């Protein structure tokens, strides 16, 4: 049996202290055929754990009927793969998950229950206890405490502080909140879930055995930018109020989600790295990036999204995460994460043994351009005191390894110097020695001070960051790196002069030690004692890969795997077409031969580096895959239900005050309502008073004519459109989203359908007239849904065929809803990666589309998404593409019919990469 324990310094797993560095991987957003690929890439990045939710709605869509075995819901297989790939798992069964997931992960049948969810109310808790027991049956054998399983931690609830703050009328007192969350803990314990438990953003549980932990999102779009202090105050609170527990950040910002109608949220590398370094500086022993592996939110699993809007995009790539939605590694963020993972694995003492200090490192110059204005005087404070310009320094002080975090959150570059008292030298030191440290806007640097290389060989200070250390062939290699534009300087204490090995390094003996000067954009190496120090520009350091017997710096796209057999090592690489692939290797044994597919590759030794060689791989541009349309568009009308003469006698009925959910209609999609009313006499004015939940979209037809499309309550003037006698109303209600049961996006429990009063009111024959409707005829789904137009087996031979062109304009007689079908071919060369995308550049108003019957995505005229990932799992040599287009019809201002239209859709590929095996033969 394995063990996991914790103290204030972090986690001890199977007797070994671990700094946990990983990220969010949501198996329900990634097809099961892709799990192993993404997990291997996580492992190769240096991650040692992942975190995932278990959405209740994904596994119990019908009460009492669980699905743990179908391919996309096979949690056991997923956990087996995590174990195979050497990744610990942080499991989060809810009951509430958020995750921009429909209804926050609650199953829709909750709506028919008399419960107050996310509280200690007895009916809700009874359902939750049953859910926890169902989860426990699946995950219990995978706990580290039940064998060598991968699960080391469990979360209960999620972001409960948000609900407590915005809806205290739901959560009650702090004691009520505490009791609710600790009861969830007890449910897990009753079912044998005996790993440590935490809750994310849940202050009420401080003082219990549950660990309270944090999010770290300084850059929230349209809300706050670079607001680190708010999130760091939370970390400080936990350090102060949980002195016996580790500091954990369960959502370290790696990006932000996208919503229809809003721009794609930028989250660039400096933000990613600033978050990483800041969190580490506070001593965080578990950093979970949200997200790490991107995914897709297939229709209709997403929520409406914060602030309302019209829902989440299909892509859940989260501003470009380390592993993209389509499986490509993000060149910068993946490399940055990998380098930091190597650093934490090399020097865990920076987190586990060093202490946080706010005043050990002080900024002493650089603010001479700033004037501080006091009541009695003004002054130039060169040390940034009282300037509040986003300049910040703190330190982690340890016995052998200390570091200084210096960051610039302002909009301008800053040139500065700093000072600290060196324990090695026993004196105060100001650095850099010559010239200031230039710090770009919105960046952070994590610099070594009093940092041991080996024995009595130490770095006193450096303007280069330490990457990691690697033992090769009995010798320790230490990586230093820095930005291309930053001149490199390092002060070293050593009993002997450092030895220049490669590149240009200037060396000066000072009273404090050996001052080494170099450039980061020119690779260099020097030796201090028995330690070889390798200098790289930071982006070159991102391309470093360490394996047990070698260190590789390479332009190759990805290192898939390494296999060793005797004196032979096989490197499984991916290389992108059309790029030169320069590679350097430092091996523990002398390399005799390098070959590819049996053919030798010429190589040469690395000057000054024992065991080092370099070689180049070239891959000419290749069209690795091909996708093209093989038929013209066929199309079909689908609005017959709007017509007055439509036969709805087979439809069911629904009371006018009954929401869809309470009539047990849980499936998202399209719902038709129909009813009729009589008008007799002289109509002076008449309105259809249409009340809705002010969230969902609806289209209103009167006597077969579309008179309104909207998503808000509305008075529709029908006085000139009415006829004597019977009038027919048809409403297409689009039931796409629930909220994510979160305080920031409207009703916690949003209900849907025509359940608010709808009536006809006005003046007829000089008298006030009002008729309120009591019931409707109702049928779920479009006719095309029922006929399975999206099925690849559907016979569309009688459909009209569109003449091929660049743009297609849908005429009024085709109606607001129209289906389009087309065939395409797909082929890919063996041994290549070429993820397919569909580009919908311009389409008005919206579309829902399918590939071989699988719902692949949803596009909106308002954007921002135009490229949609088509998973290889759904592709064949010949494929069907089906698209449902909903046109705009009438605008809100009644300016007449506006035709739907779309430009020709295109295929493309996110990237091409070839799998190759390089064979190294050593002595």
mmCIF file of N, CA and C in Angstrom, residues 366-477:
data_model
loop_
_atom_site.group_PDB
_atom_site.id
_atom_site.type_symbol
_atom_site.label_atom_id
_atom_site.label_comp_id
_atom_site.label_asym_id
_atom_site.label_seq_id
_atom_site.Cartn_x
_atom_site.Cartn_y
_atom_site.Cartn_z
ATOM 1 N N UNK A 366 16.665 52.897 -9.651
ATOM 2 C CA UNK A 366 15.943 52.683 -10.900
ATOM 3 C C UNK A 366 14.715 53.540 -11.035
ATOM 4 N N UNK A 367 14.288 54.165 -9.933
ATOM 5 C CA UNK A 367 13.056 54.967 -9.974
ATOM 6 C C UNK A 367 13.348 56.455 -9.986
ATOM 7 N N UNK A 368 14.515 56.849 -10.480
ATOM 8 C CA UNK A 368 14.886 58.262 -10.454
ATOM 9 C C UNK A 368 13.975 59.126 -11.315
ATOM 10 N N UNK A 369 13.203 58.520 -12.196
ATOM 11 C CA UNK A 369 12.300 59.283 -13.059
ATOM 12 C C UNK A 369 10.942 59.515 -12.390
ATOM 13 N N UNK A 370 10.803 59.062 -11.149
ATOM 14 C CA UNK A 370 9.529 59.177 -10.441
ATOM 15 C C UNK A 370 9.658 60.154 -9.281
ATOM 16 N N UNK A 371 8.702 61.049 -9.138
ATOM 17 C CA UNK A 371 8.664 61.962 -8.003
ATOM 18 C C UNK A 371 7.538 61.571 -7.073
ATOM 19 N N UNK A 372 7.865 61.381 -5.810
ATOM 20 C CA UNK A 372 6.866 61.066 -4.787
ATOM 21 C C UNK A 372 6.464 62.356 -4.098
ATOM 22 N N UNK A 373 5.182 62.647 -4.066
ATOM 23 C CA UNK A 373 4.673 63.898 -3.520
ATOM 24 C C UNK A 373 4.057 63.645 -2.151
ATOM 25 N N UNK A 374 4.646 64.241 -1.097
ATOM 26 C CA UNK A 374 4.149 64.128 0.264
ATOM 27 C C UNK A 374 3.511 65.458 0.668
ATOM 28 N N UNK A 375 2.902 65.478 1.839
ATOM 29 C CA UNK A 375 2.197 66.677 2.306
ATOM 30 C C UNK A 375 3.130 67.874 2.407
ATOM 31 N N UNK A 376 4.340 67.654 2.941
ATOM 32 C CA UNK A 376 5.251 68.766 3.190
ATOM 33 C C UNK A 376 6.357 68.899 2.153
ATOM 34 N N UNK A 377 6.558 67.852 1.326
ATOM 35 C CA UNK A 377 7.684 67.880 0.405
ATOM 36 C C UNK A 377 7.458 66.903 -0.734
ATOM 37 N N UNK A 378 8.343 66.977 -1.693
ATOM 38 C CA UNK A 378 8.397 65.938 -2.725
ATOM 39 C C UNK A 378 9.810 65.377 -2.753
ATOM 40 N N UNK A 379 9.931 64.157 -3.238
ATOM 41 C CA UNK A 379 11.255 63.552 -3.277
ATOM 42 C C UNK A 379 11.341 62.577 -4.442
ATOM 43 N N UNK A 380 12.559 62.316 -4.833
ATOM 44 C CA UNK A 380 12.824 61.294 -5.843
ATOM 45 C C UNK A 380 13.277 60.057 -5.096
ATOM 46 N N UNK A 381 12.445 59.032 -5.099
ATOM 47 C CA UNK A 381 12.737 57.809 -4.352
ATOM 48 C C UNK A 381 13.295 56.767 -5.308
ATOM 49 N N UNK A 382 14.595 56.748 -5.435
ATOM 50 C CA UNK A 382 15.225 55.833 -6.387
ATOM 51 C C UNK A 382 15.018 54.377 -6.021
ATOM 52 N N UNK A 383 14.610 54.123 -4.777
ATOM 53 C CA UNK A 383 14.415 52.734 -4.336
ATOM 54 C C UNK A 383 12.972 52.260 -4.520
ATOM 55 N N UNK A 384 12.172 53.027 -5.209
ATOM 56 C CA UNK A 384 10.776 52.677 -5.518
ATOM 57 C C UNK A 384 9.855 52.744 -4.288
ATOM 58 N N UNK A 385 10.354 53.215 -3.165
ATOM 59 C CA UNK A 385 9.515 53.300 -1.973
ATOM 60 C C UNK A 385 8.342 54.235 -2.236
ATOM 61 N N UNK A 386 7.147 53.772 -1.893
ATOM 62 C CA UNK A 386 5.907 54.557 -2.009
ATOM 63 C C UNK A 386 5.579 54.952 -3.450
ATOM 64 N N UNK A 387 6.111 54.249 -4.426
ATOM 65 C CA UNK A 387 5.823 54.618 -5.815
ATOM 66 C C UNK A 387 4.679 53.813 -6.412
ATOM 67 N N UNK A 388 4.420 52.614 -5.913
ATOM 68 C CA UNK A 388 3.272 51.806 -6.338
ATOM 69 C C UNK A 388 3.226 51.631 -7.853
ATOM 70 N N UNK A 389 4.373 51.352 -8.435
ATOM 71 C CA UNK A 389 4.463 51.224 -9.891
ATOM 72 C C UNK A 389 4.533 49.770 -10.346
ATOM 73 N N UNK A 390 4.114 48.867 -9.487
ATOM 74 C CA UNK A 390 4.102 47.464 -9.871
ATOM 75 C C UNK A 390 5.446 46.787 -9.744
ATOM 76 N N UNK A 391 6.429 47.461 -9.139
ATOM 77 C CA UNK A 391 7.737 46.856 -8.892
ATOM 78 C C UNK A 391 7.692 46.139 -7.553
ATOM 79 N N UNK A 392 8.177 44.939 -7.545
ATOM 80 C CA UNK A 392 7.977 44.091 -6.374
ATOM 81 C C UNK A 392 9.145 43.128 -6.267
ATOM 82 N N UNK A 393 9.657 42.930 -5.049
ATOM 83 C CA UNK A 393 10.737 41.965 -4.835
ATOM 84 C C UNK A 393 10.477 41.216 -3.539
ATOM 85 N N UNK A 394 10.670 39.927 -3.580
ATOM 86 C CA UNK A 394 10.676 39.134 -2.360
ATOM 87 C C UNK A 394 11.640 37.980 -2.562
ATOM 88 N N UNK A 395 11.894 37.250 -1.490
ATOM 89 C CA UNK A 395 12.913 36.204 -1.570
ATOM 90 C C UNK A 395 12.446 34.939 -0.891
ATOM 91 N N UNK A 396 13.040 33.845 -1.328
ATOM 92 C CA UNK A 396 12.947 32.581 -0.600
ATOM 93 C C UNK A 396 14.351 32.239 -0.128
ATOM 94 N N UNK A 397 14.504 32.142 1.174
ATOM 95 C CA UNK A 397 15.810 31.974 1.776
ATOM 96 C C UNK A 397 15.955 30.575 2.329
ATOM 97 N N UNK A 398 16.963 29.858 1.845
ATOM 98 C CA UNK A 398 17.203 28.507 2.298
ATOM 99 C C UNK A 398 18.649 28.296 2.685
ATOM 100 N N UNK A 399 18.946 27.130 3.226
ATOM 101 C CA UNK A 399 20.301 26.817 3.666
ATOM 102 C C UNK A 399 21.271 26.777 2.488
ATOM 103 N N UNK A 400 20.889 26.083 1.434
ATOM 104 C CA UNK A 400 21.765 25.926 0.272
ATOM 105 C C UNK A 400 21.278 26.664 -0.968
ATOM 106 N N UNK A 401 19.984 26.956 -1.008
ATOM 107 C CA UNK A 401 19.415 27.545 -2.221
ATOM 108 C C UNK A 401 18.463 28.674 -1.842
ATOM 109 N N UNK A 402 18.780 29.865 -2.303
ATOM 110 C CA UNK A 402 17.898 31.009 -2.110
ATOM 111 C C UNK A 402 17.650 31.661 -3.471
ATOM 112 N N UNK A 403 16.542 32.339 -3.573
ATOM 113 C CA UNK A 403 16.194 32.992 -4.841
ATOM 114 C C UNK A 403 15.471 34.297 -4.565
ATOM 115 N N UNK A 404 15.576 35.198 -5.524
ATOM 116 C CA UNK A 404 14.890 36.490 -5.446
ATOM 117 C C UNK A 404 13.911 36.602 -6.597
ATOM 118 N N UNK A 405 12.649 36.848 -6.263
ATOM 119 C CA UNK A 405 11.653 37.154 -7.286
ATOM 120 C C UNK A 405 11.610 38.666 -7.450
ATOM 121 N N UNK A 406 11.832 39.139 -8.656
ATOM 122 C CA UNK A 406 11.691 40.565 -8.964
ATOM 123 C C UNK A 406 10.741 40.662 -10.146
ATOM 124 N N UNK A 407 9.702 41.434 -9.990
ATOM 125 C CA UNK A 407 8.734 41.507 -11.092
ATOM 126 C C UNK A 407 8.307 42.945 -11.348
ATOM 127 N N UNK A 408 7.934 43.174 -12.567
ATOM 128 C CA UNK A 408 7.493 44.479 -13.037
ATOM 129 C C UNK A 408 6.095 44.322 -13.623
ATOM 130 N N UNK A 409 5.098 44.736 -12.865
ATOM 131 C CA UNK A 409 3.719 44.617 -13.334
ATOM 132 C C UNK A 409 3.250 45.871 -14.060
ATOM 133 N N UNK A 410 4.140 46.855 -14.169
ATOM 134 C CA UNK A 410 3.767 48.092 -14.831
ATOM 135 C C UNK A 410 3.810 47.987 -16.340
ATOM 136 N N UNK A 411 3.466 49.094 -16.992
ATOM 137 C CA UNK A 411 3.385 49.137 -18.446
ATOM 138 C C UNK A 411 4.691 49.593 -19.099
ATOM 139 N N UNK A 412 5.690 49.954 -18.280
ATOM 140 C CA UNK A 412 6.942 50.470 -18.820
ATOM 141 C C UNK A 412 8.116 49.595 -18.391
ATOM 142 N N UNK A 413 9.127 49.567 -19.239
ATOM 143 C CA UNK A 413 10.349 48.864 -18.848
ATOM 144 C C UNK A 413 10.989 49.590 -17.677
ATOM 145 N N UNK A 414 11.565 48.831 -16.760
ATOM 146 C CA UNK A 414 12.249 49.410 -15.611
ATOM 147 C C UNK A 414 13.693 48.924 -15.592
ATOM 148 N N UNK A 415 14.601 49.834 -15.265
ATOM 149 C CA UNK A 415 16.016 49.510 -15.109
ATOM 150 C C UNK A 415 16.362 49.702 -13.643
ATOM 151 N N UNK A 416 16.822 48.661 -12.981
ATOM 152 C CA UNK A 416 16.945 48.732 -11.537
ATOM 153 C C UNK A 416 18.134 47.940 -11.033
ATOM 154 N N UNK A 417 18.481 48.217 -9.788
ATOM 155 C CA UNK A 417 19.443 47.408 -9.051
ATOM 156 C C UNK A 417 18.807 47.009 -7.732
ATOM 157 N N UNK A 418 19.373 45.965 -7.131
ATOM 158 C CA UNK A 418 18.812 45.436 -5.891
ATOM 159 C C UNK A 418 19.943 45.120 -4.922
ATOM 160 N N UNK A 419 19.574 44.935 -3.661
ATOM 161 C CA UNK A 419 20.587 44.547 -2.674
ATOM 162 C C UNK A 419 20.014 43.492 -1.741
ATOM 163 N N UNK A 420 20.922 42.707 -1.173
ATOM 164 C CA UNK A 420 20.571 41.703 -0.177
ATOM 165 C C UNK A 420 21.809 41.420 0.653
ATOM 166 N N UNK A 421 21.623 40.817 1.808
ATOM 167 C CA UNK A 421 22.758 40.427 2.642
ATOM 168 C C UNK A 421 23.100 38.985 2.356
ATOM 169 N N UNK A 422 24.278 38.771 1.801
ATOM 170 C CA UNK A 422 24.712 37.423 1.446
ATOM 171 C C UNK A 422 25.173 36.670 2.690
ATOM 172 N N UNK A 423 24.571 35.533 2.959
ATOM 173 C CA UNK A 423 25.001 34.700 4.082
ATOM 174 C C UNK A 423 26.348 34.048 3.780
ATOM 175 N N UNK A 424 26.627 33.842 2.508
ATOM 176 C CA UNK A 424 27.912 33.255 2.125
ATOM 177 C C UNK A 424 29.052 34.220 2.402
ATOM 178 N N UNK A 425 28.870 35.487 2.014
ATOM 179 C CA UNK A 425 29.928 36.479 2.174
ATOM 180 C C UNK A 425 29.847 37.223 3.497
ATOM 181 N N UNK A 426 28.660 37.149 4.145
ATOM 182 C CA UNK A 426 28.484 37.856 5.403
ATOM 183 C C UNK A 426 28.476 39.361 5.237
ATOM 184 N N UNK A 427 27.966 39.851 4.132
ATOM 185 C CA UNK A 427 27.939 41.287 3.875
ATOM 186 C C UNK A 427 26.795 41.627 2.918
ATOM 187 N N UNK A 428 26.496 42.891 2.853
ATOM 188 C CA UNK A 428 25.448 43.353 1.945
ATOM 189 C C UNK A 428 26.017 43.488 0.542
ATOM 190 N N UNK A 429 25.261 43.003 -0.410
ATOM 191 C CA UNK A 429 25.684 42.983 -1.810
ATOM 192 C C UNK A 429 24.664 43.744 -2.650
ATOM 193 N N UNK A 430 25.162 44.573 -3.546
ATOM 194 C CA UNK A 430 24.301 45.234 -4.529
ATOM 195 C C UNK A 430 24.575 44.613 -5.898
ATOM 196 N N UNK A 431 23.517 44.322 -6.626
ATOM 197 C CA UNK A 431 23.693 43.721 -7.953
ATOM 198 C C UNK A 431 22.642 44.265 -8.908
ATOM 199 N N UNK A 432 22.899 44.185 -10.224
ATOM 200 C CA UNK A 432 24.092 43.694 -10.924
ATOM 201 C C UNK A 432 25.298 44.603 -10.667
ATOM 202 N N UNK A 433 26.479 44.081 -10.999
ATOM 203 C CA UNK A 433 27.705 44.797 -10.703
ATOM 204 C C UNK A 433 27.943 45.952 -11.662
ATOM 205 N N UNK A 434 27.591 45.765 -12.927
ATOM 206 C CA UNK A 434 27.802 46.830 -13.910
ATOM 207 C C UNK A 434 26.537 46.982 -14.745
ATOM 208 N N UNK A 435 25.931 48.137 -14.624
ATOM 209 C CA UNK A 435 24.709 48.379 -15.383
ATOM 210 C C UNK A 435 23.507 47.803 -14.683
ATOM 211 N N UNK A 436 22.331 48.398 -14.884
ATOM 212 C CA UNK A 436 21.119 47.943 -14.197
ATOM 213 C C UNK A 436 20.534 46.681 -14.829
ATOM 214 N N UNK A 437 19.626 46.077 -14.107
ATOM 215 C CA UNK A 437 18.843 44.953 -14.613
ATOM 216 C C UNK A 437 17.624 45.527 -15.318
ATOM 217 N N UNK A 438 17.507 45.293 -16.609
ATOM 218 C CA UNK A 438 16.349 45.778 -17.369
ATOM 219 C C UNK A 438 15.234 44.737 -17.287
ATOM 220 N N UNK A 439 14.082 45.193 -16.846
ATOM 221 C CA UNK A 439 12.941 44.292 -16.700
ATOM 222 C C UNK A 439 11.795 44.811 -17.550
ATOM 223 N N UNK A 440 11.410 44.009 -18.533
ATOM 224 C CA UNK A 440 10.341 44.393 -19.446
ATOM 225 C C UNK A 440 9.011 44.516 -18.705
ATOM 226 N N UNK A 441 8.056 45.261 -19.278
ATOM 227 C CA UNK A 441 6.726 45.361 -18.641
ATOM 228 C C UNK A 441 6.078 43.992 -18.490
ATOM 229 N N UNK A 442 5.377 43.811 -17.403
ATOM 230 C CA UNK A 442 4.572 42.612 -17.181
ATOM 231 C C UNK A 442 5.419 41.344 -17.229
ATOM 232 N N UNK A 443 6.566 41.396 -16.601
ATOM 233 C CA UNK A 443 7.424 40.220 -16.548
ATOM 234 C C UNK A 443 7.950 40.029 -15.135
ATOM 235 N N UNK A 444 8.437 38.833 -14.888
ATOM 236 C CA UNK A 444 9.046 38.501 -13.599
ATOM 237 C C UNK A 444 10.296 37.697 -13.853
ATOM 238 N N UNK A 445 11.245 37.815 -12.953
ATOM 239 C CA UNK A 445 12.459 37.009 -13.043
ATOM 240 C C UNK A 445 12.749 36.410 -11.678
ATOM 241 N N UNK A 446 13.266 35.194 -11.674
ATOM 242 C CA UNK A 446 13.486 34.427 -10.444
ATOM 243 C C UNK A 446 14.974 34.103 -10.381
ATOM 244 N N UNK A 447 15.730 34.935 -9.656
ATOM 245 C CA UNK A 447 17.183 34.921 -9.744
ATOM 246 C C UNK A 447 17.816 34.216 -8.547
ATOM 247 N N UNK A 448 18.886 33.463 -8.789
ATOM 248 C CA UNK A 448 19.560 32.778 -7.689
ATOM 249 C C UNK A 448 20.403 33.739 -6.853
ATOM 250 N N UNK A 449 20.343 33.585 -5.537
ATOM 251 C CA UNK A 449 21.237 34.282 -4.617
ATOM 252 C C UNK A 449 21.694 33.263 -3.572
ATOM 253 N N UNK A 450 22.943 33.329 -3.195
ATOM 254 C CA UNK A 450 23.481 32.333 -2.258
ATOM 255 C C UNK A 450 23.027 30.927 -2.652
ATOM 256 N N UNK A 451 23.355 30.560 -3.864
ATOM 257 C CA UNK A 451 22.824 29.354 -4.490
ATOM 258 C C UNK A 451 23.963 28.370 -4.721
ATOM 259 N N UNK A 452 23.882 27.198 -4.105
ATOM 260 C CA UNK A 452 24.977 26.238 -4.149
ATOM 261 C C UNK A 452 25.033 25.505 -5.489
ATOM 262 N N UNK A 453 26.216 25.502 -6.083
ATOM 263 C CA UNK A 453 26.454 24.669 -7.255
ATOM 264 C C UNK A 453 26.913 23.286 -6.815
ATOM 265 N N UNK A 454 27.924 23.255 -5.936
ATOM 266 C CA UNK A 454 28.368 22.011 -5.307
ATOM 267 C C UNK A 454 29.380 22.381 -4.218
ATOM 268 N N UNK A 455 29.325 21.665 -3.111
ATOM 269 C CA UNK A 455 30.280 21.915 -2.042
ATOM 270 C C UNK A 455 30.366 23.376 -1.690
ATOM 271 N N UNK A 456 31.588 23.958 -1.786
ATOM 272 C CA UNK A 456 31.745 25.377 -1.457
ATOM 273 C C UNK A 456 31.727 26.264 -2.700
ATOM 274 N N UNK A 457 31.303 25.729 -3.825
ATOM 275 C CA UNK A 457 31.149 26.520 -5.047
ATOM 276 C C UNK A 457 29.714 27.055 -5.098
ATOM 277 N N UNK A 458 29.604 28.396 -5.062
ATOM 278 C CA UNK A 458 28.269 28.996 -4.976
ATOM 279 C C UNK A 458 28.113 30.163 -5.933
ATOM 280 N N UNK A 459 26.863 30.331 -6.365
ATOM 281 C CA UNK A 459 26.474 31.563 -7.048
ATOM 282 C C UNK A 459 26.059 32.559 -5.960
ATOM 283 N N UNK A 460 26.728 33.690 -5.872
ATOM 284 C CA UNK A 460 26.324 34.729 -4.917
ATOM 285 C C UNK A 460 25.105 35.463 -5.464
ATOM 286 N N UNK A 461 25.166 35.824 -6.725
ATOM 287 C CA UNK A 461 24.000 36.378 -7.415
ATOM 288 C C UNK A 461 24.180 36.183 -8.919
ATOM 289 N N UNK A 462 23.094 36.240 -9.632
ATOM 290 C CA UNK A 462 23.151 36.167 -11.090
ATOM 291 C C UNK A 462 21.944 36.881 -11.668
ATOM 292 N N UNK A 463 22.118 37.457 -12.844
ATOM 293 C CA UNK A 463 20.969 37.994 -13.572
ATOM 294 C C UNK A 463 20.437 36.950 -14.547
ATOM 295 N N UNK A 464 21.026 35.752 -14.531
ATOM 296 C CA UNK A 464 20.492 34.598 -15.261
ATOM 297 C C UNK A 464 19.701 33.750 -14.280
ATOM 298 N N UNK A 465 18.658 33.129 -14.763
ATOM 299 C CA UNK A 465 17.902 32.210 -13.932
ATOM 300 C C UNK A 465 18.535 30.823 -14.007
ATOM 301 N N UNK A 466 18.369 30.067 -12.928
ATOM 302 C CA UNK A 466 18.814 28.677 -12.937
ATOM 303 C C UNK A 466 17.727 27.832 -13.580
ATOM 304 N N UNK A 467 18.096 27.057 -14.590
ATOM 305 C CA UNK A 467 17.129 26.181 -15.243
ATOM 306 C C UNK A 467 16.942 24.891 -14.464
ATOM 307 N N UNK A 468 18.014 24.120 -14.318
ATOM 308 C CA UNK A 468 17.964 22.861 -13.578
ATOM 309 C C UNK A 468 19.366 22.302 -13.521
ATOM 310 N N UNK A 469 19.516 21.186 -12.862
ATOM 311 C CA UNK A 469 20.798 20.488 -12.865
ATOM 312 C C UNK A 469 20.578 19.066 -13.351
ATOM 313 N N UNK A 470 21.604 18.524 -13.988
ATOM 314 C CA UNK A 470 21.501 17.196 -14.569
ATOM 315 C C UNK A 470 22.844 16.493 -14.457
ATOM 316 N N UNK A 471 22.851 15.319 -13.842
ATOM 317 C CA UNK A 471 24.070 14.517 -13.752
ATOM 318 C C UNK A 471 24.193 13.640 -14.991
ATOM 319 N N UNK A 472 25.303 13.799 -15.692
ATOM 320 C CA UNK A 472 25.575 13.013 -16.898
ATOM 321 C C UNK A 472 27.011 12.519 -16.814
ATOM 322 N N UNK A 473 27.164 11.214 -16.915
ATOM 323 C CA UNK A 473 28.505 10.649 -16.915
ATOM 324 C C UNK A 473 29.300 10.993 -15.669
ATOM 325 N N UNK A 474 28.637 11.057 -14.513
ATOM 326 C CA UNK A 474 29.321 11.339 -13.264
ATOM 327 C C UNK A 474 29.639 12.797 -13.028
ATOM 328 N N UNK A 475 29.158 13.680 -13.906
ATOM 329 C CA UNK A 475 29.417 15.107 -13.744
ATOM 330 C C UNK A 475 28.091 15.870 -13.744
ATOM 331 N N UNK A 476 28.001 16.856 -12.840
ATOM 332 C CA UNK A 476 26.785 17.674 -12.750
ATOM 333 C C UNK A 476 26.845 18.812 -13.753
ATOM 334 N N UNK A 477 25.759 18.965 -14.482
ATOM 335 C CA UNK A 477 25.595 20.073 -15.427
ATOM 336 C C UNK A 477 24.476 20.972 -14.905
#
